[in-house]
mmCIF file with all atom_site columns, C-alpha atoms in Angstrom:
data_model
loop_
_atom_site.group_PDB
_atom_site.id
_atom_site.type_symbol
_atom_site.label_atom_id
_atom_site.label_alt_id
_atom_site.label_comp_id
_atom_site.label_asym_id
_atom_site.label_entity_id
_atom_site.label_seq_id
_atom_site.pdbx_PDB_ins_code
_atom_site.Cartn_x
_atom_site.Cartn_y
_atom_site.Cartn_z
_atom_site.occupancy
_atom_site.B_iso_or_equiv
_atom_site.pdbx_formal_charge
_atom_site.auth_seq_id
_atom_site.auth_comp_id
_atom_site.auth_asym_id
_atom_site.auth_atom_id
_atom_site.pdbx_PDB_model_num
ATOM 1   C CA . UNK A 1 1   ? 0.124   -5.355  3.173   1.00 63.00 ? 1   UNK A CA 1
ATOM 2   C CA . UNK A 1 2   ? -2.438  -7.920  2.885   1.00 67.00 ? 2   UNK A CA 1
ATOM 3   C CA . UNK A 1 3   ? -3.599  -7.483  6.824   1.00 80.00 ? 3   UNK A CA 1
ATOM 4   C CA . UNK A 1 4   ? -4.080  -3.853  6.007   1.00 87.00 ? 4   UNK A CA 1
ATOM 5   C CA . UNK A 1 5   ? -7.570  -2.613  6.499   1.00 90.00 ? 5   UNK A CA 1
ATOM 6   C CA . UNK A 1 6   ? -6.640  0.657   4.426   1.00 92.00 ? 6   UNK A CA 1
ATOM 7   C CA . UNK A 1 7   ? -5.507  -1.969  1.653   1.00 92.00 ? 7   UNK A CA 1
ATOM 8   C CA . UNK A 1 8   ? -8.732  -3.542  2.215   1.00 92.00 ? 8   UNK A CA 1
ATOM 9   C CA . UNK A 1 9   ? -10.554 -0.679  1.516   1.00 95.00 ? 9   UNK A CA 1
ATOM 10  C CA . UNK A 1 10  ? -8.273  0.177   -1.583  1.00 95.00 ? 10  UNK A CA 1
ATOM 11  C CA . UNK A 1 11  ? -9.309  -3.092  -3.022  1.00 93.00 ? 11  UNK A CA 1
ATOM 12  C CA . UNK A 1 12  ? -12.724 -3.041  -2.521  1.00 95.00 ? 12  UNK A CA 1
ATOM 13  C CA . UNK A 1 13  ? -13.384 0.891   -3.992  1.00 96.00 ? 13  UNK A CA 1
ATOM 14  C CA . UNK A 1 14  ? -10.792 -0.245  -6.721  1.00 95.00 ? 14  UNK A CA 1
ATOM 15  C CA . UNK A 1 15  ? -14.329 -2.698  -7.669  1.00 95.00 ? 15  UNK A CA 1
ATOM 16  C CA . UNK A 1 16  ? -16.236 0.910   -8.141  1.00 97.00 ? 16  UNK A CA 1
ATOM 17  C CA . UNK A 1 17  ? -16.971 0.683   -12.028 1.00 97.00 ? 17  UNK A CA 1
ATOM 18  C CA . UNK A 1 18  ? -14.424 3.624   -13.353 1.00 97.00 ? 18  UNK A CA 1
ATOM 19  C CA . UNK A 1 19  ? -11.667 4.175   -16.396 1.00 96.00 ? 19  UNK A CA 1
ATOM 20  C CA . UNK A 1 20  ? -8.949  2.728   -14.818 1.00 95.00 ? 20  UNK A CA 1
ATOM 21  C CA . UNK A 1 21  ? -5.484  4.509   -14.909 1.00 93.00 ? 21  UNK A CA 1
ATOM 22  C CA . UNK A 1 22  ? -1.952  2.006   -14.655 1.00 90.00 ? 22  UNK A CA 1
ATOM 23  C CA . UNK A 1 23  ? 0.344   3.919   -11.614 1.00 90.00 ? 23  UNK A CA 1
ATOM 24  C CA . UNK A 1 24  ? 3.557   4.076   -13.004 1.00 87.00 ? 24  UNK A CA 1
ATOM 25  C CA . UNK A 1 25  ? 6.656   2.650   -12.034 1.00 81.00 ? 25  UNK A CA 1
ATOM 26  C CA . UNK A 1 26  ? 9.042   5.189   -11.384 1.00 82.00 ? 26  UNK A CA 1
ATOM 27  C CA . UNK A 1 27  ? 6.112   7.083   -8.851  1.00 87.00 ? 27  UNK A CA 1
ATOM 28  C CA . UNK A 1 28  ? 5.885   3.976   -6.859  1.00 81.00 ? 28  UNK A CA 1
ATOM 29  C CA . UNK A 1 29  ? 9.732   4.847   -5.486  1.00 83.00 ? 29  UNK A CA 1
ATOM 30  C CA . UNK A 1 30  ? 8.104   7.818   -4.013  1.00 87.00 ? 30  UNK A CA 1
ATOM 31  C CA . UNK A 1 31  ? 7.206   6.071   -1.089  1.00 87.00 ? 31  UNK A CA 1
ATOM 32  C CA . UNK A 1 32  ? 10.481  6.102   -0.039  1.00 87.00 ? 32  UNK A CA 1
ATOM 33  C CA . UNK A 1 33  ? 11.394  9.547   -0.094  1.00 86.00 ? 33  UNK A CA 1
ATOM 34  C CA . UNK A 1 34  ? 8.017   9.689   2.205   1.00 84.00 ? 34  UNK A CA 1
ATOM 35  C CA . UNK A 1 35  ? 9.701   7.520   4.715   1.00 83.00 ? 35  UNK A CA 1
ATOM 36  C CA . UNK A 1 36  ? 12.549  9.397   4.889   1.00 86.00 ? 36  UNK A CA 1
ATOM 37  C CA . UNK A 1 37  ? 12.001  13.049  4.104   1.00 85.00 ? 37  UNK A CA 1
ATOM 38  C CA . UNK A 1 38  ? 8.382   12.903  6.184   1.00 79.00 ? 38  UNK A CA 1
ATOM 39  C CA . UNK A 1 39  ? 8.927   10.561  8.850   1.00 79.00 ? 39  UNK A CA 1
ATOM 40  C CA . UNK A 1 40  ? 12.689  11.110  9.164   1.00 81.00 ? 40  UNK A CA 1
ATOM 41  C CA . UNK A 1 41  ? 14.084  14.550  8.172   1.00 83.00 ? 41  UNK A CA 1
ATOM 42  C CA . UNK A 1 42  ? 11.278  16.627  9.292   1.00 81.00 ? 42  UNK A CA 1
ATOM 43  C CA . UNK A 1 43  ? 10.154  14.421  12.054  1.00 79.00 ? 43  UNK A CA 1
ATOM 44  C CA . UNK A 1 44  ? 13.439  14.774  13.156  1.00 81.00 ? 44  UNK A CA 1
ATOM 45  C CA . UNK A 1 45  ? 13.741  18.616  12.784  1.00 84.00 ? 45  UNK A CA 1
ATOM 46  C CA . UNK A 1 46  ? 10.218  19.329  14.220  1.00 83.00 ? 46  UNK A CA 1
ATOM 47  C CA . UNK A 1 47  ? 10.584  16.658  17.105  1.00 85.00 ? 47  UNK A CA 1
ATOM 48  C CA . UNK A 1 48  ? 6.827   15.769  15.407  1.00 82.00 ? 48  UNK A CA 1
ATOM 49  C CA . UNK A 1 49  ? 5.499   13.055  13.768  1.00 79.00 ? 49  UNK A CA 1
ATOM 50  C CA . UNK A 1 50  ? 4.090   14.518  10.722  1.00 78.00 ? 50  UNK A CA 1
ATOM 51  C CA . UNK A 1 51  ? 2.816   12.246  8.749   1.00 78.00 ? 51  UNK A CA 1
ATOM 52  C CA . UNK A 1 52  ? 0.974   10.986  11.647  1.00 79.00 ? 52  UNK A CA 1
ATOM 53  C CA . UNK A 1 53  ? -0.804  13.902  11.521  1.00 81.00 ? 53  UNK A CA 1
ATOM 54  C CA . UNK A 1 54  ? -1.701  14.089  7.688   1.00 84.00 ? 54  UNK A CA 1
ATOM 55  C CA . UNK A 1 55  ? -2.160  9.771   7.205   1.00 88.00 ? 55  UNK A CA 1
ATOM 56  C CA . UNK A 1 56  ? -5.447  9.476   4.993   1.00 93.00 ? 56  UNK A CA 1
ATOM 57  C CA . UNK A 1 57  ? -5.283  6.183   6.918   1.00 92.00 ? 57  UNK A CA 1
ATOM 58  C CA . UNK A 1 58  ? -5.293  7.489   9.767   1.00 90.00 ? 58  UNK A CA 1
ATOM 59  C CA . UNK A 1 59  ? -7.746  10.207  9.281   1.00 93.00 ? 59  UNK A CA 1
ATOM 60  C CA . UNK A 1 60  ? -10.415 7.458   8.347   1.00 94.00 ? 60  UNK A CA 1
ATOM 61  C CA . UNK A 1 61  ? -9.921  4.549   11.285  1.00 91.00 ? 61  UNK A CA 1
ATOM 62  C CA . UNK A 1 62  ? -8.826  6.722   14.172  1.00 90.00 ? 62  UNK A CA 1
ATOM 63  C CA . UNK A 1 63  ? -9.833  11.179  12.942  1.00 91.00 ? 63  UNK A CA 1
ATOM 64  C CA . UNK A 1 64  ? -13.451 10.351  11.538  1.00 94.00 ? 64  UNK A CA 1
ATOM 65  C CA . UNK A 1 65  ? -14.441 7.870   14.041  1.00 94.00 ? 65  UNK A CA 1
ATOM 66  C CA . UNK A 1 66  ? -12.870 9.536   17.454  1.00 93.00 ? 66  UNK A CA 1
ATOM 67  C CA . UNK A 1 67  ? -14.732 12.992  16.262  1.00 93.00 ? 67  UNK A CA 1
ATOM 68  C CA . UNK A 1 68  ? -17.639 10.808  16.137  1.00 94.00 ? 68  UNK A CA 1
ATOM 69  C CA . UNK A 1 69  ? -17.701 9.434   19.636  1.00 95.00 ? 69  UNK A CA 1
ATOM 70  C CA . UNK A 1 70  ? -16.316 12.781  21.499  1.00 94.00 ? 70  UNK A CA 1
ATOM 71  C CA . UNK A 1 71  ? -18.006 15.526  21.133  1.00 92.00 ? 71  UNK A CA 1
ATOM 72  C CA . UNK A 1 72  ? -15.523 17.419  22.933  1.00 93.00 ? 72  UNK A CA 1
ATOM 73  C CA . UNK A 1 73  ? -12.673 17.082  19.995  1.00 92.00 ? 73  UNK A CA 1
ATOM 74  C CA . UNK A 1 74  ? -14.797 18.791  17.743  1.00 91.00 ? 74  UNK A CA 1
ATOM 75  C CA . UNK A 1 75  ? -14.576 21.900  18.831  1.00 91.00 ? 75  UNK A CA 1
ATOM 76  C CA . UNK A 1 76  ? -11.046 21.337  18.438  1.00 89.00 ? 76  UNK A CA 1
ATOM 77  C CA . UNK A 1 77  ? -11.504 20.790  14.484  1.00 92.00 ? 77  UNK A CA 1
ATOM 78  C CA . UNK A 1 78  ? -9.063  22.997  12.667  1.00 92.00 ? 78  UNK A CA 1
ATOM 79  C CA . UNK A 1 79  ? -6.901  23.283  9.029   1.00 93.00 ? 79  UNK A CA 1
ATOM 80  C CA . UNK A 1 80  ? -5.310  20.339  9.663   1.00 90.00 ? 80  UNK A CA 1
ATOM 81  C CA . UNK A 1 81  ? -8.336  18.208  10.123  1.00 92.00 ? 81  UNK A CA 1
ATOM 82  C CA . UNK A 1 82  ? -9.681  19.724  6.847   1.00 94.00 ? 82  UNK A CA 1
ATOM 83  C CA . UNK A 1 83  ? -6.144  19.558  5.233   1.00 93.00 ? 83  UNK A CA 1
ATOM 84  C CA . UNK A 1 84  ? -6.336  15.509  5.942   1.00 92.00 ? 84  UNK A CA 1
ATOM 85  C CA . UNK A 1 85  ? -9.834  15.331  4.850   1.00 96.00 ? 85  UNK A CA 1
ATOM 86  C CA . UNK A 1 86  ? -9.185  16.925  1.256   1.00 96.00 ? 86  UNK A CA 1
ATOM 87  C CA . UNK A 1 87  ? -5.910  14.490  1.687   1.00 94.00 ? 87  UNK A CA 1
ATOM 88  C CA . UNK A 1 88  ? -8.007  11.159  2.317   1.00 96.00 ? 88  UNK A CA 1
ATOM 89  C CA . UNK A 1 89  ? -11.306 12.357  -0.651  1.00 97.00 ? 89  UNK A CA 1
ATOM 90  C CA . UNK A 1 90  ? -8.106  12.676  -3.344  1.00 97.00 ? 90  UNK A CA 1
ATOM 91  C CA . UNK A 1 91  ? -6.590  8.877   -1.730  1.00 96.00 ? 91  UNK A CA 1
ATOM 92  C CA . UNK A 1 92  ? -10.543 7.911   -2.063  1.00 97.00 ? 92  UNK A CA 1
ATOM 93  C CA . UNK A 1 93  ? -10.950 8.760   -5.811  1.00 98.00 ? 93  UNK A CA 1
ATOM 94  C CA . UNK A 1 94  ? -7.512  7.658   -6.858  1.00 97.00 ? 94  UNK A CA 1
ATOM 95  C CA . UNK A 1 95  ? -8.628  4.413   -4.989  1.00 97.00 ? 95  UNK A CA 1
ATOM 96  C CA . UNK A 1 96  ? -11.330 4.023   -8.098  1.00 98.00 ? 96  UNK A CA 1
ATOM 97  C CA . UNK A 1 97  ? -9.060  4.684   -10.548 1.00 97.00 ? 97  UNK A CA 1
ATOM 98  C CA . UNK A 1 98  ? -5.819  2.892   -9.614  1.00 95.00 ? 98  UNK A CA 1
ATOM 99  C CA . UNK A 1 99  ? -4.662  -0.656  -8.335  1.00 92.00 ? 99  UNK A CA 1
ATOM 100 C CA . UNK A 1 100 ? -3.795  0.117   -4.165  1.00 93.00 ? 100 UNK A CA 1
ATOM 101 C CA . UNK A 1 101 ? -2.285  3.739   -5.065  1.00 94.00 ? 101 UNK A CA 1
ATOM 102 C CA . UNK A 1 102 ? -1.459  4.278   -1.225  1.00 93.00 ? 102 UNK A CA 1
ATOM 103 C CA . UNK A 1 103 ? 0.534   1.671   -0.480  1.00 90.00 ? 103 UNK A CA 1
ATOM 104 C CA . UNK A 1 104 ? 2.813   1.591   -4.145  1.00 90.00 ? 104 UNK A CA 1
ATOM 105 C CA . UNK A 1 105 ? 3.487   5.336   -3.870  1.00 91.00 ? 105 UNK A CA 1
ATOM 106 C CA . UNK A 1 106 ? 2.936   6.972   -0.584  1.00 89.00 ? 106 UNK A CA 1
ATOM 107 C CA . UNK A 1 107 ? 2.269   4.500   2.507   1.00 89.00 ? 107 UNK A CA 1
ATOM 108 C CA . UNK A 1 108 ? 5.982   5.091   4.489   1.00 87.00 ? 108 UNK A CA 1
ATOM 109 C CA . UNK A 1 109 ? 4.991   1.845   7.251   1.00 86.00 ? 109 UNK A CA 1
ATOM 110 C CA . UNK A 1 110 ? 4.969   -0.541  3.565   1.00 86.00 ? 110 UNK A CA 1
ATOM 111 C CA . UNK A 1 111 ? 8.354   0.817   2.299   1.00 87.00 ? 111 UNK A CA 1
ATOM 112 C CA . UNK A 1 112 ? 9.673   0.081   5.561   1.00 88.00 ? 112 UNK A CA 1
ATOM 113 C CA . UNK A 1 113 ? 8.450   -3.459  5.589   1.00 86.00 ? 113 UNK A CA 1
ATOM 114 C CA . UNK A 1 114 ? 9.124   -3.895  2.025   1.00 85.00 ? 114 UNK A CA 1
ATOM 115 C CA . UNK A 1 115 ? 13.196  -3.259  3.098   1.00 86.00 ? 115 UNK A CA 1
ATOM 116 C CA . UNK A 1 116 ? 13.060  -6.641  3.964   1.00 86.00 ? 116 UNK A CA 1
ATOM 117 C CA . UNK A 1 117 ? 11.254  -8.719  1.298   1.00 83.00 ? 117 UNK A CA 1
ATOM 118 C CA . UNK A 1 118 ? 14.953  -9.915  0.215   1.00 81.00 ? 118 UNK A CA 1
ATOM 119 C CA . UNK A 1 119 ? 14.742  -11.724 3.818   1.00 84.00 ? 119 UNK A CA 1
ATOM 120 C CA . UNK A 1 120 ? 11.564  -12.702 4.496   1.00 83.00 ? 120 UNK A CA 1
ATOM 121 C CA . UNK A 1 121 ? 10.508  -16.287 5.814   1.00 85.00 ? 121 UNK A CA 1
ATOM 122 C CA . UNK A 1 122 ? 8.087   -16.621 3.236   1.00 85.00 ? 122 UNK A CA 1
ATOM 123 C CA . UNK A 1 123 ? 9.215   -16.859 -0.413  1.00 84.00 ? 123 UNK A CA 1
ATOM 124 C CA . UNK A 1 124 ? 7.024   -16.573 -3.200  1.00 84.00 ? 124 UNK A CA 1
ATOM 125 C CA . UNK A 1 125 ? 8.938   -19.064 -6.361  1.00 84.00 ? 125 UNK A CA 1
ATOM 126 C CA . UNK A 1 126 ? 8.529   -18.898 -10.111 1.00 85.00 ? 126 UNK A CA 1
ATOM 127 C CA . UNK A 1 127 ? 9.387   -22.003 -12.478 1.00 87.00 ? 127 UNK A CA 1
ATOM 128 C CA . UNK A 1 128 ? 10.423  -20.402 -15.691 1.00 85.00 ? 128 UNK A CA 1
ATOM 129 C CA . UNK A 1 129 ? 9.863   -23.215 -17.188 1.00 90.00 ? 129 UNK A CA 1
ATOM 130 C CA . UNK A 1 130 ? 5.990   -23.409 -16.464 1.00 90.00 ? 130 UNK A CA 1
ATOM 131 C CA . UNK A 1 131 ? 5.194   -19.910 -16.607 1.00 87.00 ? 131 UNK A CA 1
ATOM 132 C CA . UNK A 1 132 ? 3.752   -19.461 -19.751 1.00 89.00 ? 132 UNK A CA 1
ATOM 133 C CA . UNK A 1 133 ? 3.585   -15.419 -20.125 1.00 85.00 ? 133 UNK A CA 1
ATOM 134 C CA . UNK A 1 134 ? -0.376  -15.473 -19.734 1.00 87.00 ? 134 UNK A CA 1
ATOM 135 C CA . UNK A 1 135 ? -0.977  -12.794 -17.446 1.00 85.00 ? 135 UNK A CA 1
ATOM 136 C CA . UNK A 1 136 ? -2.823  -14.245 -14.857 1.00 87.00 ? 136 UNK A CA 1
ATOM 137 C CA . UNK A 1 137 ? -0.631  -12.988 -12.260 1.00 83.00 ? 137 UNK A CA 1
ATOM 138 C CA . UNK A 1 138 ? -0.556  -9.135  -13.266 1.00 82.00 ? 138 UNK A CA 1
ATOM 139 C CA . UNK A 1 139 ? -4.537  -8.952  -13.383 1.00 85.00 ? 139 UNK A CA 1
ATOM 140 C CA . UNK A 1 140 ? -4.871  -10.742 -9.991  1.00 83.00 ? 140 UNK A CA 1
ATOM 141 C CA . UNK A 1 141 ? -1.861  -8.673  -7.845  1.00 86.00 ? 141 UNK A CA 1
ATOM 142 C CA . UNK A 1 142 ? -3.495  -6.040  -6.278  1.00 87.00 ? 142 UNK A CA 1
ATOM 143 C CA . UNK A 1 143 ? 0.010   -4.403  -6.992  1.00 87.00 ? 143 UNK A CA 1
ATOM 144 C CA . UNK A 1 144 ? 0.324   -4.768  -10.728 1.00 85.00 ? 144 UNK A CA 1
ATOM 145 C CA . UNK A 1 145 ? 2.909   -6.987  -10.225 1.00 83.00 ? 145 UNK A CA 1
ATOM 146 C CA . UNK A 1 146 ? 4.072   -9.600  -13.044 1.00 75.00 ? 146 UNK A CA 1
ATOM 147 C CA . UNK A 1 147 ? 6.182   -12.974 -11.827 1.00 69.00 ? 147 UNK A CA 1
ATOM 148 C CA . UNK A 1 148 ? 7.946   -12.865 -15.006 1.00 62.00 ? 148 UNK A CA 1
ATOM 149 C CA . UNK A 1 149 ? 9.776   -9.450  -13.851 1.00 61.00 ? 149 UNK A CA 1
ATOM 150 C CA . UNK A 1 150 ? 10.304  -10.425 -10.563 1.00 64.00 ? 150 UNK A CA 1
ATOM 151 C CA . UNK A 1 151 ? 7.474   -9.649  -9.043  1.00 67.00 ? 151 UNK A CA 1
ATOM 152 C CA . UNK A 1 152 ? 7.317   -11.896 -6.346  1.00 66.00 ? 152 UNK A CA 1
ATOM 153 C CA . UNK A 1 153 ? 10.741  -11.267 -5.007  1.00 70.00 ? 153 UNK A CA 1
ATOM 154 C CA . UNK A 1 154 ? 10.210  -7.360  -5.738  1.00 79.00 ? 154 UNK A CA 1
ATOM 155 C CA . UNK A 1 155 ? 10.194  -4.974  -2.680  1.00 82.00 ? 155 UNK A CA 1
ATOM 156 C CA . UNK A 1 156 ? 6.821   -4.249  -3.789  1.00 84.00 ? 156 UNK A CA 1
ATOM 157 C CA . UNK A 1 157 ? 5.367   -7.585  -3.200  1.00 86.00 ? 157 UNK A CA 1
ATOM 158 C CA . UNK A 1 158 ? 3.065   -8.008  -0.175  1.00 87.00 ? 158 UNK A CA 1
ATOM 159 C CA . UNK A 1 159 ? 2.732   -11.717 -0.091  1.00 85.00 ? 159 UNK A CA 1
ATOM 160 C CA . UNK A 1 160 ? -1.277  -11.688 -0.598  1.00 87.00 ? 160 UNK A CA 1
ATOM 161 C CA . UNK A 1 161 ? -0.702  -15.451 -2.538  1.00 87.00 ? 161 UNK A CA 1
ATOM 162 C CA . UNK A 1 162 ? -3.096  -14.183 -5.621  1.00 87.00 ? 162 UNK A CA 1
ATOM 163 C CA . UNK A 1 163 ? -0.291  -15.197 -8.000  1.00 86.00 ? 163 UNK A CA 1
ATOM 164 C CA . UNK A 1 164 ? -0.482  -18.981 -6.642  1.00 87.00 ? 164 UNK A CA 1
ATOM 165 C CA . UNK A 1 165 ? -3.936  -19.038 -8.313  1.00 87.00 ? 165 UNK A CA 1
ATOM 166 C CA . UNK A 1 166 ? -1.368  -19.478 -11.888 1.00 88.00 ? 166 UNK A CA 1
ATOM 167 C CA . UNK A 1 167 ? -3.061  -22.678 -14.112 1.00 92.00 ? 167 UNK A CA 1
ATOM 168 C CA . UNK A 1 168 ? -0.137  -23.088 -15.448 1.00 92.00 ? 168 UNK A CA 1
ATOM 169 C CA . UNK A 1 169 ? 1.097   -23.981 -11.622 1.00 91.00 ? 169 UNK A CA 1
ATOM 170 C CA . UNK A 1 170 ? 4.179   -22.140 -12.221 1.00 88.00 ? 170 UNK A CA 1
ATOM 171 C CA . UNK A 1 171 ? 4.436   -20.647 -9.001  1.00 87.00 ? 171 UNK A CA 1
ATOM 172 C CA . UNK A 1 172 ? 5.016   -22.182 -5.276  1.00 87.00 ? 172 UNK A CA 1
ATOM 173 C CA . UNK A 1 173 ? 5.206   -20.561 -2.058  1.00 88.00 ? 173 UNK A CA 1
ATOM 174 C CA . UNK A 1 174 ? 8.251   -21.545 0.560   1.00 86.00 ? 174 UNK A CA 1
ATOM 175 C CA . UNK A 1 175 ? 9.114   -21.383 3.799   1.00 85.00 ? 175 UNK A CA 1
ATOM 176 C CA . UNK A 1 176 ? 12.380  -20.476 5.502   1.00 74.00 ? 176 UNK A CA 1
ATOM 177 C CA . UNK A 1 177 ? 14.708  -20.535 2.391   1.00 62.00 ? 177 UNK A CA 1
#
């Protein structure tokens, strides 16, 4: 999540001076059922890869920039390409207003990943004894997560390291645990 250049970009117009809305926890589940009703079921049924075709991500590193270069795929611009830009202006603006709202309730290739945060090589630890409830860690994880629920072992976690930036040094990253 942190090599992400869509995350990138969700961090950076997450700086645009707005009310900021908290995305709440049961929503951020949804990414699942976009993993498996998108890309599986009706991928499956269709023999097409759908969300491939509607990705907001997509649409704004590969759509937007090949249309630019080829003249010859715009004349080819239909619904769908307008369907995906209305798609990726709504991911924009909720960018403002929430913490990375793409990849806690819709981005399928992060709930795939996040399967196998349980396993990973690289642990993120939490002395309870240290951690001293201050917060530190919720207001720098670009996915509103807190160490003191979990956070760092929660599927949600994509191993940016903000939390190690705790004073109260209450958290350590491993390696092959």
């Amino acid at each position: 999540g942190w090599g992400c250049p869509f995350g990138l970009l969700q961090d950076l117009m997450h700086k645009i001076p707005s009310r900021k809305f908290a995305i709440h926890r049961s929503v951020q589940h949804l990414r699942y059922a976009v993993l498996f009703i998108v890309i599986g079921a009706i991928a499956y049924v269709t023999q097409e890869p759908w969300f491939c075709k509607l990705c907001p991500a997509g649409t704004l590193t590969a759509g937007i920039p090949l249309l630019s270069v080829h003249e010859y795929l715009r004349e080819q611009i239909g619904m769908l390409f307008y369907v995906k830009m209305a798609l990726l202006a709504g991911c924009l603006v909720w960018m403002i207003l929430s913490k990375r709202p793409f990849c806690r309730t819709l981005c399928p290739l992060g709930a795939f990943y996040s399967m196998f945060n349980r396993i990973s090589m690289v642990r993120i630890d939490v002395d309870p004894q240290r951690c001293t409830r201050c917060g530190v860690c919720l207001k720098d994880c670009p996915m509103d997560l807190t160490l003191e629920q979990g956070g760092a072992s929660s599927d949600q976690c994509i191993r940016c390291f903000r939390c190690t930036s705790c004073p109260a040094h209450a958290v350590k990253i491993t390696w092959f645990r």
